[in-house]
Amino acid sequence: MRTYYEIDLTSRSATAHELHGKAIVLAGRYLIAKTLVERGLAGVDPLAPENPLIFSAGPFAGTTFSNANRTSVGCKSPLTGGIKEANGGGTFSYGLGQLRIAGFTLTGASPDWVVIHFRKDGGIDFDDATPYLGKGNFAAADLLYTRYSRKVAIALCGPVGEYQGLLAGIAFSDKDLRPSRLAARGGVGAVMGSKRVKAIVVDLDKAPPFGDTKKVNSSIKEYTKLLREDSIVMNFYNKVGTMGMADYQNYIGGLPVRNFSAGQLADTTAGETFKMGGDYIGELNTSRGGQQTHPCMPGCAIQCSNVYYGADGKEIVSPVEYETLGLLGTNCGVSDPDDLAQLNYIANDLGIDSIEAGATLGVLMEAGLAAFGDVQWMAEALAEIGRGTELGQLWAQGTARVGAHYKVARVPVIKKQAISAYDPRVVEATGVTMMVTAQGADHTAGNLPRLKTREMDLETLMDLSLKQQIKVAANDSLGLCAFGQSVTNTNLDFLTDAINAAHGADLTPAFFEELGRMTLAYEREFNRQAGFTAADDELPAFFYREALPPTDHVARFHGADVHSIYDGLDVGQTA
């Protein structure tokens, strides 16, 4: 049994619902999409009290089942106007699971700023948030640990979220207590701010009970073994981390450089040194005492995270991830990892999406406010956003709105959300995913960054994208990190048996694909009701017009070409 809470912030009251079996399993992204559609929320103002903010943990939350403690956060996005699920690692779902909490929905808005505290004795407190307002996330987290102890997990609305800046994500604590794992995209932090919830604190306790605890514990060990035997997990994610993708994208010419005007920062085939990828950074970081292998959540065997150290042998930031290297780094003309790490820390302290922030700064540079590579100006711009000045609040509204304000022609967004660090002219399958997904330009909806696609036709690309989106949607609905997919997706009998043992469900392996399909169907329906059409799947015009060096590719497909992708979902009556 697990408990799900409906929390009315206006009255500061909570209603508990018991969940059993399958109801515990169908969580995360699926639960968010199903809830938003069934409550008829496509027409609400995203920053009004009527827009719920949903937090959901997966069926293995609270255990050391590797990469199974991700937290899904969802709502109608104030950035895109469509549906949004953003998920993050860290310890938040680990804490929820230990208290036997499957998740909760925040409705209404608190009359005053509040900290919600889930206590280990089952109580829920609504505490005064005044001491934490206006502070950066690291200072606020320190104060929260002083107040509630260090044996807690936290979710934080940063200073940008407080004034409902659309760059704002929701920061979760990692296993070392840093508030640096973000459910970052889509403005979910702005929705948290609109509800005047500064922080959510969850007491840590002990692993929760399961139907067959002995089998669950055995499954945890077996899954770890499978991950450690997997070459993709151990030779890429564990050894290099996501920053290794920068080396590959730079090599093939799919890296965002200077507001997507080039696909390569350094020509390594001509002997130039590329300093913004895993090969260079890994050696540099370990030579300084930094950690290139680091788990963001308890029990994770993948350990794709890192702790980046400066030349003085002290920590600057954790983690440095590929998307941040791409958007806040090379997209803005930054070529030194130390500079990027400092900017990364500022973004973490503000609790903002580094993808959206980097794309926004790149557009501001294109507008002539600074030269590409001007790191001092970037730091000052982020500080302006953090202070919430009139200018800072304008910039905090994200790439699309900033581009419109400054009348910039080249604005890299789809559905008003910044394109991730894969140029769709080169990384075409991921490009198709970013065009069609209801989530906005989000690579995580179905990333296929290594496919050689130029000889593929559109039908093949759409089929590959849809299949990957279905798998990712299922993982997102089970609280599983997608970086374990090479094991998860190929061991469905094992995964299903483990879930059934945990919660007394009676699922078959076919549930996995059906879960992904139903999730995508609900998301498509929400955006249809919100008014989205094929025109919203179109790439910005410059991707079709401008050939990208060094490949000289232009985008091949338009929104009208790909909009029908979800016609192939073939779902029956949704659960």
XYZ file of C-alpha atoms in Angstrom:
575
model
C 0.000 0.000 0.000
C 1.089 3.545 -0.745
C -0.566 6.896 -0.022
C -1.304 9.637 -2.518
C -2.167 13.109 -1.226
C -4.358 15.829 -2.691
C -3.120 19.008 -1.006
C -5.337 22.084 -1.089
C -2.939 24.961 -0.533
C -5.697 27.524 -0.193
C -7.058 25.835 2.936
C -3.753 24.121 3.807
C -5.419 20.749 4.076
C -4.525 17.303 2.745
C -6.690 14.381 1.690
C -5.072 10.933 1.645
C -5.921 8.185 -0.841
C -4.706 4.606 -0.502
C -3.179 3.032 -3.602
C -2.698 -0.683 -4.182
C -1.182 -2.862 -6.875
C -1.353 -1.478 -10.401
C -2.372 1.972 -9.164
C 1.075 2.351 -7.546
C 2.844 1.253 -10.720
C 1.135 3.554 -13.252
C 2.866 6.678 -12.046
C 5.091 9.518 -13.214
C 4.566 10.895 -16.675
C 1.523 8.668 -17.332
C -0.225 9.754 -14.145
C 0.439 13.412 -14.928
C -0.931 13.213 -18.469
C -3.975 11.167 -17.462
C -4.796 13.504 -14.569
C -4.499 16.703 -16.591
C -6.676 15.355 -19.409
C -9.341 13.871 -17.151
C -9.615 17.089 -15.133
C -10.105 19.115 -18.319
C -7.268 21.543 -17.652
C -6.074 22.351 -21.176
C -7.730 25.770 -21.056
C -6.502 26.989 -17.653
C -4.044 29.826 -17.108
C -0.812 27.966 -16.251
C 0.015 30.387 -13.436
C -3.485 30.437 -11.945
C -4.368 28.439 -8.819
C -6.468 26.069 -10.957
C -3.351 24.599 -12.598
C -2.271 21.672 -10.392
C 1.353 20.812 -9.744
C 1.827 17.052 -9.578
C 4.754 15.227 -7.954
C 4.979 11.481 -8.589
C 7.414 8.751 -7.506
C 7.896 5.384 -9.172
C 7.077 1.909 -7.807
C 10.612 1.273 -6.490
C 10.990 4.678 -4.794
C 12.606 4.529 -1.376
C 14.897 1.616 -2.248
C 18.356 1.286 -3.758
C 16.930 -0.171 -6.992
C 19.387 1.509 -9.352
C 18.204 4.649 -11.181
C 14.608 4.117 -9.965
C 14.210 7.187 -7.732
C 13.511 9.887 -10.283
C 10.727 12.344 -9.481
C 8.239 13.392 -12.144
C 6.742 16.874 -11.850
C 3.914 17.949 -14.111
C 1.398 20.668 -14.929
C 0.245 22.796 -17.808
C 3.429 24.572 -18.872
C 3.530 28.368 -18.594
C 6.418 28.310 -21.094
C 4.760 26.333 -23.909
C 1.076 26.451 -23.028
C 0.990 22.674 -23.467
C 1.463 19.703 -21.196
C 4.699 19.356 -19.243
C 6.396 16.566 -17.356
C 9.898 17.322 -16.099
C 11.785 14.778 -14.053
C 14.917 14.908 -11.936
C 17.172 12.643 -9.933
C 18.388 13.085 -6.392
C 16.799 11.959 -3.149
C 13.288 13.435 -3.225
C 11.451 10.328 -4.437
C 13.773 8.238 -2.300
C 12.371 10.123 0.684
C 8.771 9.895 -0.515
C 9.088 6.166 -1.006
C 10.508 5.653 2.460
C 7.400 7.340 3.877
C 5.229 5.121 1.641
C 4.071 8.169 -0.341
C 3.387 7.579 -4.035
C 3.055 11.269 -4.760
C 0.898 14.332 -4.269
C -0.951 17.021 -6.171
C -0.793 20.678 -5.140
C -3.967 22.601 -5.943
C -4.954 26.190 -5.250
C -2.431 28.662 -3.893
C -1.190 29.273 -0.380
C -2.182 32.637 1.128
C 1.417 33.086 2.318
C 4.734 31.533 1.357
C 4.977 28.060 2.846
C 7.295 25.101 3.411
C 5.468 21.775 3.247
C 6.977 19.174 5.580
C 6.168 15.478 5.241
C 7.031 13.994 8.623
C 8.045 10.395 9.206
C 5.185 9.976 11.704
C 2.734 10.551 8.848
C 1.915 14.177 9.574
C 2.092 17.093 7.149
C 3.067 20.556 8.351
C 2.667 23.907 6.609
C 5.515 26.049 7.944
C 6.404 29.694 7.419
C 8.802 30.124 4.470
C 9.797 33.719 5.217
C 13.392 32.903 6.321
C 14.166 31.291 2.939
C 12.698 33.826 0.523
C 14.968 35.677 -1.876
C 17.939 33.440 -1.174
C 19.878 31.333 -3.625
C 19.213 27.634 -3.533
C 22.403 26.712 -1.718
C 21.832 29.214 1.089
C 18.163 28.253 1.336
C 19.053 24.553 1.465
C 21.559 25.137 4.273
C 18.888 26.939 6.300
C 16.403 24.131 5.660
C 18.899 21.509 6.820
C 19.517 23.549 9.965
C 15.782 23.750 10.617
C 14.718 20.196 9.675
C 17.993 18.202 10.026
C 20.240 16.784 7.355
C 18.242 13.532 7.245
C 15.723 14.955 4.812
C 15.198 15.326 1.079
C 14.134 18.674 -0.325
C 12.483 20.231 -3.368
C 13.138 23.935 -3.822
C 11.602 26.831 -5.700
C 14.535 29.158 -6.381
C 14.538 32.966 -6.447
C 13.543 33.060 -10.137
C 10.593 30.781 -9.471
C 9.502 33.088 -6.674
C 8.681 35.819 -9.198
C 7.362 33.236 -11.707
C 10.202 33.518 -14.189
C 9.690 30.873 -16.855
C 13.323 29.738 -16.732
C 12.644 28.299 -13.277
C 12.820 24.600 -12.529
C 12.418 22.722 -9.262
C 15.648 21.692 -7.537
C 15.984 18.392 -5.682
C 18.695 17.525 -3.188
C 21.319 14.979 -4.238
C 22.790 12.332 -1.954
C 25.422 14.841 -0.772
C 22.698 17.417 0.054
C 23.369 19.749 -2.881
C 20.124 21.219 -4.294
C 21.429 20.599 -7.788
C 19.253 17.954 -9.459
C 16.566 19.788 -11.389
C 13.205 18.991 -12.859
C 14.190 21.834 -15.090
C 12.129 22.321 -18.188
C 8.855 23.988 -19.082
C 8.626 26.519 -16.259
C 7.528 24.060 -13.559
C 9.373 26.181 -10.980
C 7.254 29.179 -11.961
C 4.125 27.141 -11.225
C 5.545 26.215 -7.815
C 6.186 29.923 -7.231
C 2.654 30.833 -8.300
C 1.418 28.562 -5.504
C 3.741 30.263 -2.971
C 5.429 26.991 -2.076
C 9.062 27.766 -1.367
C 10.161 24.271 -0.419
C 8.949 20.753 0.257
C 10.823 18.787 2.915
C 10.552 15.010 3.253
C 11.928 13.132 6.260
C 14.169 10.196 5.384
C 13.319 6.940 7.131
C 13.937 3.369 5.948
C 13.151 1.207 2.939
C 9.383 0.700 2.642
C 7.682 -2.714 2.857
C 6.770 -4.655 -0.275
C 4.544 -7.599 -1.045
C 7.533 -9.924 -1.486
C 10.436 -8.087 0.113
C 12.856 -10.980 -0.367
C 12.248 -11.074 -4.120
C 12.463 -7.284 -4.407
C 15.836 -7.276 -2.653
C 17.025 -10.039 -4.964
C 15.813 -8.022 -7.968
C 17.749 -4.971 -6.787
C 20.957 -7.013 -6.763
C 20.213 -8.631 -10.123
C 19.456 -5.293 -11.791
C 22.723 -3.818 -10.510
C 24.547 -6.855 -11.921
C 22.877 -6.422 -15.315
C 23.840 -2.744 -15.434
C 27.454 -3.474 -14.552
C 27.640 -6.038 -17.336
C 26.234 -3.618 -19.924
C 28.818 -2.026 -22.220
C 26.819 1.141 -22.942
C 26.267 1.819 -19.244
C 29.803 1.123 -18.111
C 31.850 2.358 -21.076
C 29.930 5.570 -21.690
C 27.649 6.727 -18.882
C 29.775 5.403 -16.029
C 33.194 6.081 -17.523
C 32.646 9.442 -19.228
C 29.158 10.633 -18.304
C 26.811 12.663 -20.467
C 29.553 15.173 -21.279
C 30.987 12.512 -23.592
C 28.133 13.318 -25.973
C 29.754 16.713 -26.587
C 32.807 15.043 -28.149
C 30.574 13.049 -30.483
C 28.309 15.924 -31.470
C 31.298 18.175 -32.098
C 32.792 15.447 -34.298
C 29.667 14.925 -36.449
C 28.786 18.638 -36.552
C 25.566 18.520 -34.516
C 26.726 20.670 -31.573
C 24.959 24.009 -30.945
C 27.575 26.736 -31.439
C 26.977 30.502 -31.262
C 23.178 30.367 -31.370
C 23.028 27.342 -33.673
C 25.067 29.084 -36.385
C 27.650 26.267 -36.528
C 27.735 22.598 -35.575
C 31.355 22.300 -34.522
C 33.463 24.305 -32.085
C 36.834 22.657 -32.817
C 38.000 20.631 -35.813
C 39.666 17.740 -34.016
C 40.503 16.032 -37.325
C 42.739 19.030 -38.095
C 44.464 18.801 -34.717
C 42.393 21.382 -32.838
C 41.682 20.668 -29.167
C 38.071 20.434 -28.095
C 37.949 21.412 -24.433
C 34.196 21.203 -23.848
C 33.754 17.429 -23.942
C 34.236 14.442 -21.701
C 37.638 13.420 -23.022
C 39.298 16.717 -22.107
C 37.211 17.535 -19.033
C 37.505 14.053 -17.544
C 41.287 14.102 -17.541
C 41.398 17.702 -16.312
C 38.874 17.104 -13.540
C 40.431 13.927 -12.162
C 43.875 15.532 -12.196
C 42.463 18.161 -9.815
C 40.820 15.622 -7.497
C 37.337 15.883 -8.963
C 34.964 12.950 -9.445
C 34.023 11.792 -12.922
C 31.874 8.946 -11.569
C 29.219 9.984 -9.091
C 25.666 8.820 -8.280
C 22.970 11.473 -7.989
C 20.654 9.093 -6.123
C 21.211 6.314 -3.570
C 22.078 2.926 -5.024
C 22.579 4.023 -8.621
C 25.066 1.767 -10.429
C 25.222 3.957 -13.542
C 26.810 6.899 -11.706
C 26.862 9.196 -14.737
C 27.128 12.355 -12.644
C 30.317 14.193 -11.693
C 31.777 16.696 -9.265
C 33.821 19.331 -11.104
C 36.856 20.811 -9.374
C 38.694 24.025 -10.143
C 42.414 24.602 -10.543
C 42.634 25.204 -6.778
C 41.507 21.637 -6.086
C 38.103 22.722 -4.723
C 34.627 21.889 -5.950
C 33.016 24.372 -8.300
C 29.828 22.572 -9.270
C 28.052 19.258 -9.514
C 27.111 18.133 -12.069
C 28.403 19.355 -15.437
C 26.094 17.690 -17.970
C 26.103 17.644 -21.754
C 23.027 19.811 -22.237
C 24.588 22.514 -20.070
C 27.894 22.243 -21.936
C 25.984 22.642 -25.180
C 23.493 25.420 -24.457
C 25.069 27.446 -21.652
C 28.502 26.673 -23.094
C 29.246 26.301 -26.806
C 25.930 27.837 -27.883
C 27.075 31.026 -26.155
C 30.624 30.782 -27.521
C 32.125 29.523 -24.251
C 35.173 27.341 -24.877
C 36.720 26.875 -21.424
C 35.218 24.320 -19.013
C 36.181 26.349 -15.940
C 34.104 29.256 -17.233
C 31.222 26.915 -17.964
C 31.422 25.379 -14.491
C 31.123 28.798 -12.844
C 28.076 29.662 -14.970
C 26.616 26.216 -14.233
C 26.913 26.891 -10.490
C 25.110 30.231 -10.841
C 22.292 28.561 -12.787
C 21.980 25.859 -10.119
C 21.884 28.467 -7.374
C 19.086 30.282 -9.185
C 17.253 26.994 -9.808
C 16.877 27.588 -13.543
C 16.895 25.389 -16.633
C 20.405 25.639 -18.085
C 19.097 24.708 -21.555
C 16.526 27.506 -21.657
C 18.917 29.928 -19.955
C 21.721 29.185 -22.411
C 19.455 29.532 -25.431
C 18.092 32.806 -24.049
C 21.570 34.231 -23.526
C 22.553 33.107 -27.025
C 19.615 35.042 -28.488
C 20.552 38.103 -26.419
C 24.091 37.861 -27.797
C 22.711 37.613 -31.326
C 20.626 40.722 -30.559
C 23.902 42.563 -29.947
C 23.819 42.853 -26.151
C 27.193 41.102 -25.877
C 29.743 39.244 -27.952
C 29.655 35.460 -28.054
C 32.087 34.126 -25.470
C 31.751 37.119 -23.122
C 31.616 35.099 -19.912
C 31.639 38.138 -17.631
C 28.535 39.518 -19.337
C 26.839 36.106 -19.066
C 27.494 36.006 -15.316
C 26.162 39.540 -14.964
C 23.066 38.669 -17.008
C 22.364 35.640 -14.803
C 22.814 37.840 -11.728
C 20.298 40.297 -13.208
C 17.849 37.431 -13.637
C 18.515 36.314 -10.075
C 17.819 39.779 -8.672
C 14.520 39.947 -10.528
C 14.996 43.467 -11.821
C 12.724 44.696 -14.591
C 15.312 43.598 -17.154
C 16.005 40.348 -15.304
C 12.318 39.453 -15.229
C 12.084 40.066 -18.976
C 15.041 37.768 -19.667
C 13.621 35.145 -17.305
C 10.637 34.646 -19.622
C 12.734 32.422 -21.866
C 14.100 32.204 -25.376
C 10.938 32.662 -27.444
C 9.648 35.703 -25.587
C 13.098 37.323 -25.376
C 13.607 36.749 -29.106
C 10.253 38.356 -29.877
C 11.012 41.343 -27.635
C 14.351 42.060 -29.308
C 13.016 41.172 -32.794
C 15.676 38.500 -33.350
C 15.188 36.439 -36.500
C 17.092 33.333 -35.375
C 15.340 31.986 -32.266
C 15.908 28.234 -31.685
C 12.607 27.080 -30.155
C 9.755 24.677 -30.835
C 6.444 25.344 -29.085
C 8.229 28.288 -27.374
C 10.719 25.984 -25.626
C 14.428 26.077 -26.422
C 15.802 23.320 -28.628
C 18.136 20.943 -26.797
C 21.807 20.451 -27.684
C 21.225 18.486 -30.892
C 20.983 20.518 -34.072
C 18.002 19.048 -35.970
C 19.720 19.630 -39.298
C 22.231 16.920 -38.379
C 20.682 14.887 -35.545
C 17.516 14.275 -37.487
C 15.759 11.536 -35.506
C 16.063 13.534 -32.289
C 14.978 16.541 -34.318
C 11.767 14.767 -35.319
C 11.135 13.910 -31.668
C 11.638 17.514 -30.590
C 9.299 18.733 -33.337
C 6.384 16.450 -32.527
C 6.482 15.832 -28.782
C 3.789 17.513 -26.753
C 6.520 18.385 -24.247
C 8.078 21.143 -26.383
C 11.579 20.916 -27.881
C 12.728 18.241 -25.439
C 15.336 15.669 -26.497
C 14.555 13.472 -23.491
C 11.189 12.584 -25.037
C 12.995 10.252 -27.453
C 16.670 10.861 -28.098
C 18.473 9.011 -30.895
C 21.680 11.052 -31.136
C 23.953 8.508 -32.848
C 21.795 7.449 -35.787
C 23.192 8.095 -39.241
C 20.005 9.312 -40.828
C 20.843 11.203 -44.002
C 20.072 8.196 -46.192
C 16.856 7.412 -44.301
C 13.458 8.502 -45.548
C 10.902 10.301 -43.401
C 8.772 7.200 -42.799
C 11.770 5.366 -41.321
C 12.742 8.314 -39.146
C 9.227 8.751 -37.810
C 8.994 5.052 -37.009
C 12.299 5.092 -35.120
C 11.366 8.263 -33.253
C 7.958 6.925 -32.220
C 9.362 3.622 -30.998
C 11.931 5.446 -28.879
C 9.335 7.874 -27.541
C 7.150 4.948 -26.417
C 10.047 3.370 -24.513
C 11.065 6.647 -22.886
C 7.494 7.462 -21.870
C 7.245 4.081 -20.128
C 10.529 4.633 -18.265
C 9.416 8.137 -17.261
C 6.186 6.648 -15.927
C 8.051 4.179 -13.696
C 10.504 6.610 -12.083
C 13.382 5.094 -14.064
C 16.296 7.094 -15.413
C 16.493 6.704 -19.187
C 20.226 6.029 -19.012
C 19.417 2.475 -17.914
C 17.325 1.806 -21.019
C 19.871 -0.510 -22.629
C 19.126 -2.881 -19.738
C 15.541 -1.968 -18.796
C 14.053 -2.128 -22.276
C 15.618 -5.504 -23.057
C 14.707 -7.236 -19.788
C 10.963 -6.672 -19.548
C 10.225 -10.113 -18.079
C 12.618 -9.355 -15.231
C 11.258 -5.826 -14.701
C 7.640 -7.001 -14.719
C 8.340 -9.794 -12.245
C 10.073 -7.336 -9.908
C 7.149 -4.890 -10.073
C 4.601 -7.633 -9.483
C 6.585 -8.904 -6.490
C 6.804 -5.379 -5.066
C 3.136 -4.455 -5.253
C 1.106 -7.607 -5.852
C 0.213 -6.496 -9.357
C -0.643 -8.937 -12.122
C 1.086 -7.280 -15.045
C 2.537 -8.955 -18.127
C 5.594 -7.648 -20.003
C 3.250 -6.168 -22.617
C 2.226 -3.526 -20.060
C 5.487 -1.630 -20.639
C 4.846 -0.674 -24.253
C 1.170 -0.071 -23.600
C 2.072 2.282 -20.751
C 4.273 4.299 -23.089
C 1.635 4.404 -25.797
C -1.130 5.499 -23.419
C 1.095 8.240 -22.001
C 1.780 9.679 -25.449
C -1.898 9.448 -26.362
C -2.942 11.432 -23.290
C -0.267 14.059 -23.958
C -1.332 14.417 -27.567
C -4.952 14.829 -26.471
C -4.080 17.511 -23.925
C -2.209 19.573 -26.491
C -4.992 19.093 -29.034
C -7.452 20.497 -26.516
C -5.015 23.342 -25.802
C -5.117 24.329 -29.482
C -1.845 22.924 -30.837
C -1.707 22.053 -34.559
C 0.832 20.940 -37.152
C 2.067 24.523 -37.356
C 3.397 24.191 -33.807
C 5.617 21.281 -34.901
C 7.510 23.454 -37.402
C 11.182 24.267 -36.896
C 12.207 27.939 -36.963
C 12.728 29.127 -40.551
C 16.508 29.508 -40.295
C 16.940 25.742 -39.857
C 15.496 25.285 -43.370
C 17.216 28.300 -44.885
C 20.752 28.196 -43.463
C 23.198 25.402 -44.238
C 25.010 24.351 -41.051
C 28.819 24.163 -41.209
C 30.738 21.904 -41.420
C 28.129 19.481 -42.876
C 26.227 22.126 -44.861
C 22.972 20.350 -44.023
C 19.598 22.060 -43.826
C 16.454 20.690 -42.216
C 14.519 18.325 -44.493
C 11.135 17.985 -42.788
C 8.328 20.356 -41.889
C 5.702 20.272 -39.169
C 2.998 19.152 -41.582
C 5.206 16.215 -42.622
C 5.610 14.821 -39.103
C 2.453 15.867 -37.278
C 0.697 12.567 -37.978
C 3.310 10.524 -36.087
C 0.984 9.691 -33.192
C -1.680 8.317 -35.511
C 0.335 5.119 -35.223
C -0.033 4.775 -31.463
C -2.886 2.272 -31.816
C -4.083 2.442 -28.227
C -7.318 0.963 -26.959
C -9.304 2.306 -24.033
C -6.798 4.136 -21.843
C -6.506 2.870 -18.286
